[in-house]
mmCIF file of C-alpha atoms and ligand atoms in Angstrom:
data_model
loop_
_atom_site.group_PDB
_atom_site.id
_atom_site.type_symbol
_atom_site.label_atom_id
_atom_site.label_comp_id
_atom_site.label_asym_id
_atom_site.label_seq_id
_atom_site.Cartn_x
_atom_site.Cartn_y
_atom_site.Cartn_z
ATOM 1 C CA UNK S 1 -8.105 -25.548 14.994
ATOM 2 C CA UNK S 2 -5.250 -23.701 16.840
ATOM 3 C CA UNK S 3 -4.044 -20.585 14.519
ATOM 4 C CA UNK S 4 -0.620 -19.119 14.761
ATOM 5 C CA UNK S 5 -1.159 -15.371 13.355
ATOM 6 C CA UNK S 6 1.948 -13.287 13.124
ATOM 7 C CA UNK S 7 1.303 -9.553 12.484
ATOM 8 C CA UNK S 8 -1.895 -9.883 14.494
ATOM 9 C CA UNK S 9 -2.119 -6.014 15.606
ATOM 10 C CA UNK S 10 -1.964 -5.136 11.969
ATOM 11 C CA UNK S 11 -4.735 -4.222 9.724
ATOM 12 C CA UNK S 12 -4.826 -7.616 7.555
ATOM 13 C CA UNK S 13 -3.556 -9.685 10.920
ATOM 14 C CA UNK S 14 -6.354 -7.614 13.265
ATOM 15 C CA UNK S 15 -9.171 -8.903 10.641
ATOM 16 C CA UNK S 16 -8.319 -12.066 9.922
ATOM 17 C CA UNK S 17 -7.824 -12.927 13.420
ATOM 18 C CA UNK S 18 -11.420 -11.673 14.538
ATOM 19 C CA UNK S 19 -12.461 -13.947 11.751
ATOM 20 C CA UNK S 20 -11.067 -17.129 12.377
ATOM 21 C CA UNK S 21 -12.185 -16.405 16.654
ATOM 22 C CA UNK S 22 -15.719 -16.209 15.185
ATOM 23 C CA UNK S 23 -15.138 -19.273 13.451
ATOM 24 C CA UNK S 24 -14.499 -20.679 16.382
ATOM 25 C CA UNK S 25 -10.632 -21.267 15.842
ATOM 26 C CA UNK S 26 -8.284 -20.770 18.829
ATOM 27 C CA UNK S 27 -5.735 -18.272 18.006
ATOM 28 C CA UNK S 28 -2.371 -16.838 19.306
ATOM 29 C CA UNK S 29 -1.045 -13.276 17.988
ATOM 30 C CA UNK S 30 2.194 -12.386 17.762
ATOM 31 C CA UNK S 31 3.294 -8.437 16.897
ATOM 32 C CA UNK S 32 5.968 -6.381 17.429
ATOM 33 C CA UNK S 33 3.925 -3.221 17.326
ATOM 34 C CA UNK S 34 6.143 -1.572 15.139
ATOM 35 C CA UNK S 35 3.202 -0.388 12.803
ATOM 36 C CA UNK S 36 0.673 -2.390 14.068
ATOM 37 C CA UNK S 37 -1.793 -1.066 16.925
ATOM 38 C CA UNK S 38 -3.331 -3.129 20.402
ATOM 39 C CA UNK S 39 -6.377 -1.030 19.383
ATOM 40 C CA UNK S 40 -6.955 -3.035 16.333
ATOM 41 C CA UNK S 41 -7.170 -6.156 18.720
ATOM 42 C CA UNK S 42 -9.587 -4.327 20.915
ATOM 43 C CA UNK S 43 -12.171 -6.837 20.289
ATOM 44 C CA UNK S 44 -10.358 -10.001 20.344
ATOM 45 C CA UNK S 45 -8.443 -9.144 23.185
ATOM 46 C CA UNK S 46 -11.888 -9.958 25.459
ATOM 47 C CA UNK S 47 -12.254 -13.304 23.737
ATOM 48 C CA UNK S 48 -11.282 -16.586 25.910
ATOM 49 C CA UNK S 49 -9.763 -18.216 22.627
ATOM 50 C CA UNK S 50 -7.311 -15.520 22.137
ATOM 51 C CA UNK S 51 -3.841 -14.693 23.477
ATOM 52 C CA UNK S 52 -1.726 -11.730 22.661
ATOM 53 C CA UNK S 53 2.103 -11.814 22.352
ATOM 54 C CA UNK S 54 4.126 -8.816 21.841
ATOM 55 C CA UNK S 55 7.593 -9.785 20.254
ATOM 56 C CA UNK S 56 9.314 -9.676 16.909
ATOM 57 C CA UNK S 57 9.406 -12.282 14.483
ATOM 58 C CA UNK S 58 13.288 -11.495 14.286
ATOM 59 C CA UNK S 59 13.537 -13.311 18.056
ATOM 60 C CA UNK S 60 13.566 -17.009 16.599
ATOM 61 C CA UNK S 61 12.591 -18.297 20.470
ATOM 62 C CA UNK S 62 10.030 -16.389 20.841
ATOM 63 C CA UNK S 63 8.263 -17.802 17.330
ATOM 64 C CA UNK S 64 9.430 -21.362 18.087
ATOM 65 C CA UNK S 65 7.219 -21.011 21.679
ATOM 66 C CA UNK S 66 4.528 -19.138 20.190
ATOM 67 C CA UNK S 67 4.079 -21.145 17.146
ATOM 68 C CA UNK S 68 4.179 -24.317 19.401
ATOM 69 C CA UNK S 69 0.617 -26.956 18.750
ATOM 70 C CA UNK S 70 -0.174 -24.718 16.039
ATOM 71 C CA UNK S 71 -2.294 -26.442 13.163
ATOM 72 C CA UNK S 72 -2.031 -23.654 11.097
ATOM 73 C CA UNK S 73 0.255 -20.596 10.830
ATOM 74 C CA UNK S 74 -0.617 -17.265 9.280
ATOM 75 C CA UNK S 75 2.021 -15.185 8.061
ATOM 76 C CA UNK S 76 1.690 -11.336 8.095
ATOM 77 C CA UNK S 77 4.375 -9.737 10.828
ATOM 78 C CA UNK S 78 6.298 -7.680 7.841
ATOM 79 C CA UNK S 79 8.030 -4.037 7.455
ATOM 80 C CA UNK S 80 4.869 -2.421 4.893
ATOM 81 C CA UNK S 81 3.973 1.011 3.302
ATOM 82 C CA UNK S 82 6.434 2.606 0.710
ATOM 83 C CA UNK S 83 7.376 5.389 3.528
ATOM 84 C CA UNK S 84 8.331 2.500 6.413
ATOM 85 C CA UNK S 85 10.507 0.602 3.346
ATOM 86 C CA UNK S 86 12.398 4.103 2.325
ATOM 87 C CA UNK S 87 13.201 5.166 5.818
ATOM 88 C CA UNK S 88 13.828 1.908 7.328
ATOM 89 C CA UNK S 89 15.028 -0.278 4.698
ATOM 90 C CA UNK S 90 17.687 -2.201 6.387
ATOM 91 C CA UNK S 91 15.096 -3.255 9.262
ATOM 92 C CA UNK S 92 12.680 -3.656 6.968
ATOM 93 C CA UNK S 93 14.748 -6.333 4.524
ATOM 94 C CA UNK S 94 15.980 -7.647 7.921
ATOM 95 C CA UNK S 95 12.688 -8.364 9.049
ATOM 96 C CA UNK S 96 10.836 -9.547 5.780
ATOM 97 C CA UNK S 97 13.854 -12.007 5.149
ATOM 98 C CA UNK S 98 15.047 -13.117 8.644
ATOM 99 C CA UNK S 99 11.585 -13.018 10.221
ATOM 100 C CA UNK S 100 10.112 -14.808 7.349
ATOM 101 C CA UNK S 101 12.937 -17.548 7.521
ATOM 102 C CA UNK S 102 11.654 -18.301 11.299
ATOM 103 C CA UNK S 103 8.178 -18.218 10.324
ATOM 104 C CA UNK S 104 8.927 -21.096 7.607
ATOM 105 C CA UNK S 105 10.913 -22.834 9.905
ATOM 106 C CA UNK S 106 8.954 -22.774 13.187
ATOM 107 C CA UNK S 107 5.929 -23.617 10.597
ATOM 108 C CA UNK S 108 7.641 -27.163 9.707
ATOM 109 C CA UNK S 109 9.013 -28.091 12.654
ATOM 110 C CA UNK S 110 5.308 -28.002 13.884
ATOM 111 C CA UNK S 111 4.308 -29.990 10.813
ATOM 112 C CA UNK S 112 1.310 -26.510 10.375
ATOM 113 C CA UNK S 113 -0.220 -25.442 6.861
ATOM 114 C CA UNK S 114 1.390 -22.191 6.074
ATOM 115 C CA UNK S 115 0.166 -18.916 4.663
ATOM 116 C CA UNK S 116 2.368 -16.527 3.508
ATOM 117 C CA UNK S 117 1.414 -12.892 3.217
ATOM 118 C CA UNK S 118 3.436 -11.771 -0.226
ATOM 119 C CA UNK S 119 2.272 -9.162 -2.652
ATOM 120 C CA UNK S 120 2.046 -7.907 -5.981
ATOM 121 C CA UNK S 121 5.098 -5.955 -5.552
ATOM 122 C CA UNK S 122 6.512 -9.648 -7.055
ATOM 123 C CA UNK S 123 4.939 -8.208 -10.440
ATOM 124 C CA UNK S 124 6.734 -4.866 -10.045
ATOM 125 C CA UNK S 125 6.691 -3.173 -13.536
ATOM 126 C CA UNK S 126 4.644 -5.393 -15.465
ATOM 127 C CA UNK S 127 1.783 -3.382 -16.483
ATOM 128 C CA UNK S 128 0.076 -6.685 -17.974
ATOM 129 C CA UNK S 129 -4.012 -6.036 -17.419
ATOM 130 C CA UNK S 130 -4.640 -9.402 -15.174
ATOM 131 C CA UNK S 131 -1.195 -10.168 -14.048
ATOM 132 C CA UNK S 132 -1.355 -13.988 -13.483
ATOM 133 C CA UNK S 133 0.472 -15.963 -11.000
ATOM 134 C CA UNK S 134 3.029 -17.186 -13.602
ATOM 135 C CA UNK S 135 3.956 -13.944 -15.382
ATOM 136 C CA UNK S 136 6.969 -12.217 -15.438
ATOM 137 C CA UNK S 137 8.577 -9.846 -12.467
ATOM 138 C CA UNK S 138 10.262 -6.710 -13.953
ATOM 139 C CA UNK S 139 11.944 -4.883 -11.726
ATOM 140 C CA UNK S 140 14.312 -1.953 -11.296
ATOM 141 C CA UNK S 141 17.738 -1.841 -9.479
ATOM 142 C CA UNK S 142 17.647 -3.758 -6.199
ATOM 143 C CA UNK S 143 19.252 -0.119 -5.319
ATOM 144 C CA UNK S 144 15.943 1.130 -5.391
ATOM 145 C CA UNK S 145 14.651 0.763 -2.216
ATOM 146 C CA UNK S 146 11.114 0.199 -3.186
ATOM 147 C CA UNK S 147 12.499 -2.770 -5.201
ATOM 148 C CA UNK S 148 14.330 -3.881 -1.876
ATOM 149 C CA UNK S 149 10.786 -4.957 -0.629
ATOM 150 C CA UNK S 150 9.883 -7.043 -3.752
ATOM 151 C CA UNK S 151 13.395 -8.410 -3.663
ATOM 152 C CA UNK S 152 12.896 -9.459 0.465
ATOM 153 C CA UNK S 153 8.863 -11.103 -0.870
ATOM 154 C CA UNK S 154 10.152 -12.735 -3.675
ATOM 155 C CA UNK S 155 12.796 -14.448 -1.655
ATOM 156 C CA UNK S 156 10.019 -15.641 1.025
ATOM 157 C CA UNK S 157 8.398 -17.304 -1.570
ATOM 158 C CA UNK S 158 11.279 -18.888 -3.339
ATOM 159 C CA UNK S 159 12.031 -20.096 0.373
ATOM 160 C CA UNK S 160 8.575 -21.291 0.937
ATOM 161 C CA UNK S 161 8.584 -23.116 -2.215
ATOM 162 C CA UNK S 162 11.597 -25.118 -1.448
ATOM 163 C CA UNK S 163 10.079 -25.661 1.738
ATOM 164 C CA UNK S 164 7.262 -27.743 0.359
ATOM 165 C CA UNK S 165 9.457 -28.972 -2.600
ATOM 166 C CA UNK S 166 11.956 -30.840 -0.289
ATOM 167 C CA UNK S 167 10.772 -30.806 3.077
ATOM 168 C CA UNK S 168 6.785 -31.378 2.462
ATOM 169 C CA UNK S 169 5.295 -28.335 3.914
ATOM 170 C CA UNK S 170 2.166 -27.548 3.360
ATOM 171 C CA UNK S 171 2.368 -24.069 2.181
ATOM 172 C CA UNK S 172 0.203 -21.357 -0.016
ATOM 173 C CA UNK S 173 1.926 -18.026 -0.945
ATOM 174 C CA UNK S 174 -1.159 -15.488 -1.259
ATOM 175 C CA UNK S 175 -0.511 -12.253 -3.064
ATOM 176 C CA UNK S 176 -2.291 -9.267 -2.198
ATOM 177 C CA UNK S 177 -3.438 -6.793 -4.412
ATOM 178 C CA UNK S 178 -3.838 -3.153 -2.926
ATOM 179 C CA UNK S 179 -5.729 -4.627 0.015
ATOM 180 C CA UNK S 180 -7.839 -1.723 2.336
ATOM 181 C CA UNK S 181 -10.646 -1.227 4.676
ATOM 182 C CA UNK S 182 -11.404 -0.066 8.293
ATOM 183 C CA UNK S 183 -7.943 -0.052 10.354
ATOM 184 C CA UNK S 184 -5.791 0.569 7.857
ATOM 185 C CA UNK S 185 -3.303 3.585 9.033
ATOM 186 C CA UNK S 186 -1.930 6.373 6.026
ATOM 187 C CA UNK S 187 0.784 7.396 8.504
ATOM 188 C CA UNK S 188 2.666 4.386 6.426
ATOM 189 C CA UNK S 189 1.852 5.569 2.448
ATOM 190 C CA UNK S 190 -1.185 4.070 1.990
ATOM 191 C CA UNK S 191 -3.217 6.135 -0.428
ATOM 192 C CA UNK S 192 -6.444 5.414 0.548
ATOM 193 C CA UNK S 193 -6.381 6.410 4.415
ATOM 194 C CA UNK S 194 -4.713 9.228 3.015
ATOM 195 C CA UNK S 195 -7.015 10.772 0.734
ATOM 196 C CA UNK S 196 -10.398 10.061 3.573
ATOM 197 C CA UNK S 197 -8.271 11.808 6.223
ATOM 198 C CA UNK S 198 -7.038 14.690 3.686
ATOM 199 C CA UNK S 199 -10.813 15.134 2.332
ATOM 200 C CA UNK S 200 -11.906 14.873 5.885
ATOM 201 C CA UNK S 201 -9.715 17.374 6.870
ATOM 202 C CA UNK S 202 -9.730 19.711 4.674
ATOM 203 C CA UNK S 203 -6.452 18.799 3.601
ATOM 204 C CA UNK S 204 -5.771 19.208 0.091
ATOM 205 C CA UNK S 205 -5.156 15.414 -1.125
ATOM 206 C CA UNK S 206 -2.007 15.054 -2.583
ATOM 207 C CA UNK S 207 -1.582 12.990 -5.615
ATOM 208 C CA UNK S 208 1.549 11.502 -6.374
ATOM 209 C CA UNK S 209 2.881 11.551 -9.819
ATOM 210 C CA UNK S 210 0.677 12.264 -12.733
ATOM 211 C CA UNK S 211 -2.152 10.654 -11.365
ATOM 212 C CA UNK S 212 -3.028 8.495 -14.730
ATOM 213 C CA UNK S 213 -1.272 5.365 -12.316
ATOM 214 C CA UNK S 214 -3.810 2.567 -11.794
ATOM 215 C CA UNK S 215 -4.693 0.173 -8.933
ATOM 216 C CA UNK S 216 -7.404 -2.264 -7.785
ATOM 217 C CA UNK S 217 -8.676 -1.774 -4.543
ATOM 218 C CA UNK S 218 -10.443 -4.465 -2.354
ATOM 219 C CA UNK S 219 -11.773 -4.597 1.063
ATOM 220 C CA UNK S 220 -10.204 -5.903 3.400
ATOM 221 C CA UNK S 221 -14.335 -8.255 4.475
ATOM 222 C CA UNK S 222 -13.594 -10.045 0.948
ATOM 223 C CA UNK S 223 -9.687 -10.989 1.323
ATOM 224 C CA UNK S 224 -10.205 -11.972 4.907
ATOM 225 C CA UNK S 225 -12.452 -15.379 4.308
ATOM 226 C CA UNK S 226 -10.340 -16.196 1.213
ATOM 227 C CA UNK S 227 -7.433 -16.205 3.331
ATOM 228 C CA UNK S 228 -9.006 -19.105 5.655
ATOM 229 C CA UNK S 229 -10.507 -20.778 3.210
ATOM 230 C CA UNK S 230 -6.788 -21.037 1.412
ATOM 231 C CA UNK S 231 -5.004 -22.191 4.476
ATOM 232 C CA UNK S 232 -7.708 -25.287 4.056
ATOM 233 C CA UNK S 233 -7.730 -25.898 0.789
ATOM 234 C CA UNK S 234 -4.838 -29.080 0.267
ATOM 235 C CA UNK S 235 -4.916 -27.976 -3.793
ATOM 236 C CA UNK S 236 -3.422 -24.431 -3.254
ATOM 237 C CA UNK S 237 -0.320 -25.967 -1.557
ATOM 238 C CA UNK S 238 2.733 -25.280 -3.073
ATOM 239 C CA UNK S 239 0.903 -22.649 -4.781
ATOM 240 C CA UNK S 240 0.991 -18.736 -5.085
ATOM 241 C CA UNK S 241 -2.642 -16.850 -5.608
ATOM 242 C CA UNK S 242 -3.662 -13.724 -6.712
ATOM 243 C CA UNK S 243 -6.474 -11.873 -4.430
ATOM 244 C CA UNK S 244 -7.833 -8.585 -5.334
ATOM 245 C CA UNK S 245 -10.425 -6.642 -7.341
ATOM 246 C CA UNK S 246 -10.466 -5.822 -10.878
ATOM 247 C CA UNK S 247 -12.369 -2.762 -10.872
ATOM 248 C CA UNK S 248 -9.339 -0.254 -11.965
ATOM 249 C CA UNK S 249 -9.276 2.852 -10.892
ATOM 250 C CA UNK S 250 -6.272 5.913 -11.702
ATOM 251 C CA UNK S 251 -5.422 7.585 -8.701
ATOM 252 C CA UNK S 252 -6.658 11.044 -9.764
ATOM 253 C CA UNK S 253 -9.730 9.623 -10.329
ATOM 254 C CA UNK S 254 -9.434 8.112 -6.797
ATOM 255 C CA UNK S 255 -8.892 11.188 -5.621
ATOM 256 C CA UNK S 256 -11.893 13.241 -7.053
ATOM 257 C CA UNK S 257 -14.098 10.485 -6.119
ATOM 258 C CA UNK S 258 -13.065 10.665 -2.277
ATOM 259 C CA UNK S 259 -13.973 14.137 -2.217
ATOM 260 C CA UNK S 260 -17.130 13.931 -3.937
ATOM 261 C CA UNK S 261 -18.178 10.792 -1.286
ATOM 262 C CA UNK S 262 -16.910 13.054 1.974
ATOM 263 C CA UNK S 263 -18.139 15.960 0.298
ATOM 264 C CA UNK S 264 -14.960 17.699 1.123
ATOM 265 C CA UNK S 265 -13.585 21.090 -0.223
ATOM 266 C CA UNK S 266 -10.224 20.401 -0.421
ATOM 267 C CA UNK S 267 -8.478 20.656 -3.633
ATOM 268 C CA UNK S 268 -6.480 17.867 -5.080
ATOM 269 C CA UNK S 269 -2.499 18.681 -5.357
ATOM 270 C CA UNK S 270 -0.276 17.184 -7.573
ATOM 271 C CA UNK S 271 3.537 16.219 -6.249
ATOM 272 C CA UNK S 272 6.420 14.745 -8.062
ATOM 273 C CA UNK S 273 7.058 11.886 -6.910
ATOM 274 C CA UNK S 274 10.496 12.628 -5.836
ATOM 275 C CA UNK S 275 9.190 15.490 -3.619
ATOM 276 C CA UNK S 276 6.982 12.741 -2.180
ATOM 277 C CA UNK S 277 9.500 9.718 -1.817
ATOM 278 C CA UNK S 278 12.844 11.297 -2.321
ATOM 279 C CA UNK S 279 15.058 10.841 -5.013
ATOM 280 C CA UNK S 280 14.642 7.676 -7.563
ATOM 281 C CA UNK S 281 11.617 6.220 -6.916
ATOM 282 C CA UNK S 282 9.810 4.553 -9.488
ATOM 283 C CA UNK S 283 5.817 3.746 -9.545
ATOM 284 C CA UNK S 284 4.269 1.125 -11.171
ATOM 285 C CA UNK S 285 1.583 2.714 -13.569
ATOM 286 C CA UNK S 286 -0.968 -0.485 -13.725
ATOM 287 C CA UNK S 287 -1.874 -3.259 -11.418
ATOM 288 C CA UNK S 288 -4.225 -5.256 -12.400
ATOM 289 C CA UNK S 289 -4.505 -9.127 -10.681
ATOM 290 C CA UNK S 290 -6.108 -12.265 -12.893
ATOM 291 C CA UNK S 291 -7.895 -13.749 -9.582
ATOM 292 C CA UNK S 292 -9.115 -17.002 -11.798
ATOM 293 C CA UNK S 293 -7.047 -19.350 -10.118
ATOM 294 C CA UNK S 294 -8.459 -17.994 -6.319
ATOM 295 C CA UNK S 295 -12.101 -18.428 -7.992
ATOM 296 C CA UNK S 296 -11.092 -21.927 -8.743
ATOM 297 C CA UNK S 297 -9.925 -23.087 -5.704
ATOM 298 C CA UNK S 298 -11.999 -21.551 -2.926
ATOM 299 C CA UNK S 299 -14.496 -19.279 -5.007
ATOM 300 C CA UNK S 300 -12.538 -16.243 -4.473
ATOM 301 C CA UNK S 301 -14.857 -13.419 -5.765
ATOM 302 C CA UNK S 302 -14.393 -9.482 -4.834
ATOM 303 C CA UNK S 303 -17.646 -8.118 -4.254
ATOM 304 C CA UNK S 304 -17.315 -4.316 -2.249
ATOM 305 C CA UNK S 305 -17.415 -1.479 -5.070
ATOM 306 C CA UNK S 306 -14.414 1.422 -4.724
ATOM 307 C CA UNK S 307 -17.469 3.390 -3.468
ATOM 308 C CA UNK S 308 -18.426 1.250 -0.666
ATOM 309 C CA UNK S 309 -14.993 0.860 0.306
ATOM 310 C CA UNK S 310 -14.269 4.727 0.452
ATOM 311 C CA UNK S 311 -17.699 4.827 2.743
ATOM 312 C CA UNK S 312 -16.593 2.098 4.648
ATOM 313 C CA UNK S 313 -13.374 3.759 4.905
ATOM 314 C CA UNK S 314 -14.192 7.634 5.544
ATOM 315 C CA UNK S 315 -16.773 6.107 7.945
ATOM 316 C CA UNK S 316 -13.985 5.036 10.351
ATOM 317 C CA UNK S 317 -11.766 7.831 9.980
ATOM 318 C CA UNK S 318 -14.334 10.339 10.643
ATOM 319 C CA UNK S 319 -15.066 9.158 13.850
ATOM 320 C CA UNK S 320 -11.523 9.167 14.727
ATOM 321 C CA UNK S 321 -11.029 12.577 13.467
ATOM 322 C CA UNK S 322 -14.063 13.330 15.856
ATOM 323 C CA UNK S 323 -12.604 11.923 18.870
ATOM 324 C CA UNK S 324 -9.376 13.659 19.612
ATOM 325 C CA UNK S 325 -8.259 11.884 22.308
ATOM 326 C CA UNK S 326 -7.847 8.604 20.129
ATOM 327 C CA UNK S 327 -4.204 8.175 18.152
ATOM 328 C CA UNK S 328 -4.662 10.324 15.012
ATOM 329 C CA UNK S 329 -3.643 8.225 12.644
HETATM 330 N N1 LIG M 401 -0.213 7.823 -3.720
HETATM 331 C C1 LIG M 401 -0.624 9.146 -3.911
HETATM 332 N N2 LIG M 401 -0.782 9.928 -2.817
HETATM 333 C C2 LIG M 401 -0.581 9.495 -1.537
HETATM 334 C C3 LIG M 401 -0.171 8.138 -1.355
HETATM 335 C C4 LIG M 401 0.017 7.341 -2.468
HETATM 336 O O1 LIG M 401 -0.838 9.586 -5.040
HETATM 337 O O2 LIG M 401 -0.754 10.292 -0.606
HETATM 338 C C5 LIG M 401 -0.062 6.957 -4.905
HETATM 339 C C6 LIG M 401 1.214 6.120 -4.967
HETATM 340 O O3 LIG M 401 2.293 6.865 -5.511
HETATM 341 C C7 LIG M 401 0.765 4.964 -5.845
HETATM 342 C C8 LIG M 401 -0.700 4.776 -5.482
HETATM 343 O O4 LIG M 401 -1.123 6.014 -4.888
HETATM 344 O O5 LIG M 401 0.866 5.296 -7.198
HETATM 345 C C9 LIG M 401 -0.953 3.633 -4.497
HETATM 346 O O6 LIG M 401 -0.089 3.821 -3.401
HETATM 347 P P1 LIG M 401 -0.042 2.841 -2.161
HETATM 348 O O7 LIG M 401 1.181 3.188 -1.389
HETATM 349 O O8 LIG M 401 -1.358 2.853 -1.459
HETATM 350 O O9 LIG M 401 0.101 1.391 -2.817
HETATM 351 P P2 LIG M 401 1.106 0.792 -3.930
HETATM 352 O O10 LIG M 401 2.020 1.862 -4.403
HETATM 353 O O11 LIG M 401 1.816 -0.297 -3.226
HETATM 354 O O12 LIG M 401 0.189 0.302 -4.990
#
């Protein structure tokens, strides 16, 4: 199979594409490098199977060539992390809508599957315990630029859905549920990098808020083959599915347990959120996904603890933070 994966560089894109060249998929990567990193391709940039394309998914061209013969296209190339969407909000809604429109397009014209790379961001304020893929989005002000992002995903999927309503793609929408592991960068917001590389350190680890907020983490090595198996699967067309964990965890608990696993002496810090964010930002205080519907189709089932995935985690960063010489972040 020949794989179109947009976003490559990046820390979903990087894994997934390692996956499906050990599946023995051919696969072309296409990333701006705008938060992504070459270094994440480090090992599939030796394999025969794979070729690496640095361009944005803005330059419609560019993904009409690349895309070309492609049985399948994976789409990930998007403007991430809460700090990227504050300080670069136009780009980012530029790139999430406009990129994502080319995607689609480029996608159909090749007569590929799709996979979309949305989020639970859709869900926004819903604090429902097992948000399922039919519930309702409450958001705030489209003024808000964290609700800017939800506003840019929900409008790839309504997109994507008329896609494969009128024109017959074959399309899932995959939402993604506080998705970490090895690769993934904090420089961007992400709390998890954060907290390793502030315990590791000897930061103090800043909590955000109150801390009583709650999330699912899951590792990146149990989102990756659900991904593939999704973009095969003709029942999840025309679909959107949960993946994530349901093991809930508040982030001051997070934080107490990343120090305990590095065995770290920083202390934990607590920081309003608009000393963190800026003025008017608002946090969602649960997120919990239903992943029933992903069990159905493909099996879907996350199995790495939070512990394992803060080893996993510090592992990596600690021997970054040994070796200097590599980016820090
Ligand atoms: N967070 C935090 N400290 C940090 C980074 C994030 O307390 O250094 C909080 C953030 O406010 C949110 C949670 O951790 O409540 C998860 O943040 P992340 O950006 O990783 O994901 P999302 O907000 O999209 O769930």
């Amino acid at each position: 199979m020949k794989a179109f994966v947009t976003g490559a560089a990046g820390f979903i894109g990087s894994h997934l594409t390692d996956a499906l060249l050990a599946a023995g998929h051919t696969v072309t990567g296409l990333d701006d490098l705008s938060t992504g990193r070459l270094e994440n391709l480090s090992r599939a940039g030796e394999h025969p199977r794979f070729r690496f394309r640095q361009g944005t998914v803005l330059d419609r061209a560019r993904v009409e060539e690349d895309a070309h013969g492609a049985d399948v296209v994976f789409h990930f190339a998007a403007a991430v992390g809460a700090f990227v969407i504050r300080d670069r909000t136009l780009e980012s809604l530029r790139t999430n809508v406009h990129g994502t429109e080319n995607v689609v397009e480029a996608a159909y014209r090749n007569n590929a599957t799709l996979l979309l790379a949305s989020t639970s961001e859709i869900y926004g304020k819903n604090t429902l315990a097992g948000l399922r893929e039919d519930d309702d989005r409450v958001l705030g002000s489209p003024l808000k630029s964290r609700w800017s992002y939800a506003e840019a995903k929900a409008l790839d999927e309504s997109l994507v859905d008329a896609y494969c309503r009128q024109r017959g793609l074959a399309a899932v929408i995959v939402r993604l549920f506080n998705t970490v592991g090895p690769r993934q960068t904090g420089r961007y917001g992400m709390v998890i990098p954060r907290f390793v590389r502030q315990a590791l350190t000897g930061e103090p680890l800043t909590v955000f808020g109150t801390g009583t907020q709650i999330r699912c983490f899951c590792h990146v090595a149990d989102v990756v083959p659900a991904l593939i198996a999704l973009a095969h699967e003709p029942r999840a067309f025309g679909s959107a599915v949960n993946l994530g964990s349901t093991e809930q965890v508040t982030i001051s608990d997070l934080a107490d347990r990343v120090v305990a696993a590095t065995r770290s002496r920083s202390e934990v810090r607590y920081l309003p959120y608009e000393q963190a964010y800026g003025p008017g930002y608002e946090d969602m205080l649960r997120r919990v996904p239903d992943c029933t519907l992903a069990k159905e189709l493909v099996g879907f089932e996350a199995h790495t603890t939070l512990d394992e995935i803060i080893d996993s985690v510090a592992e990596e960063i600690a021997r970054r933070v040994r070796q200097p010489t590599v980016p820090r972040r």
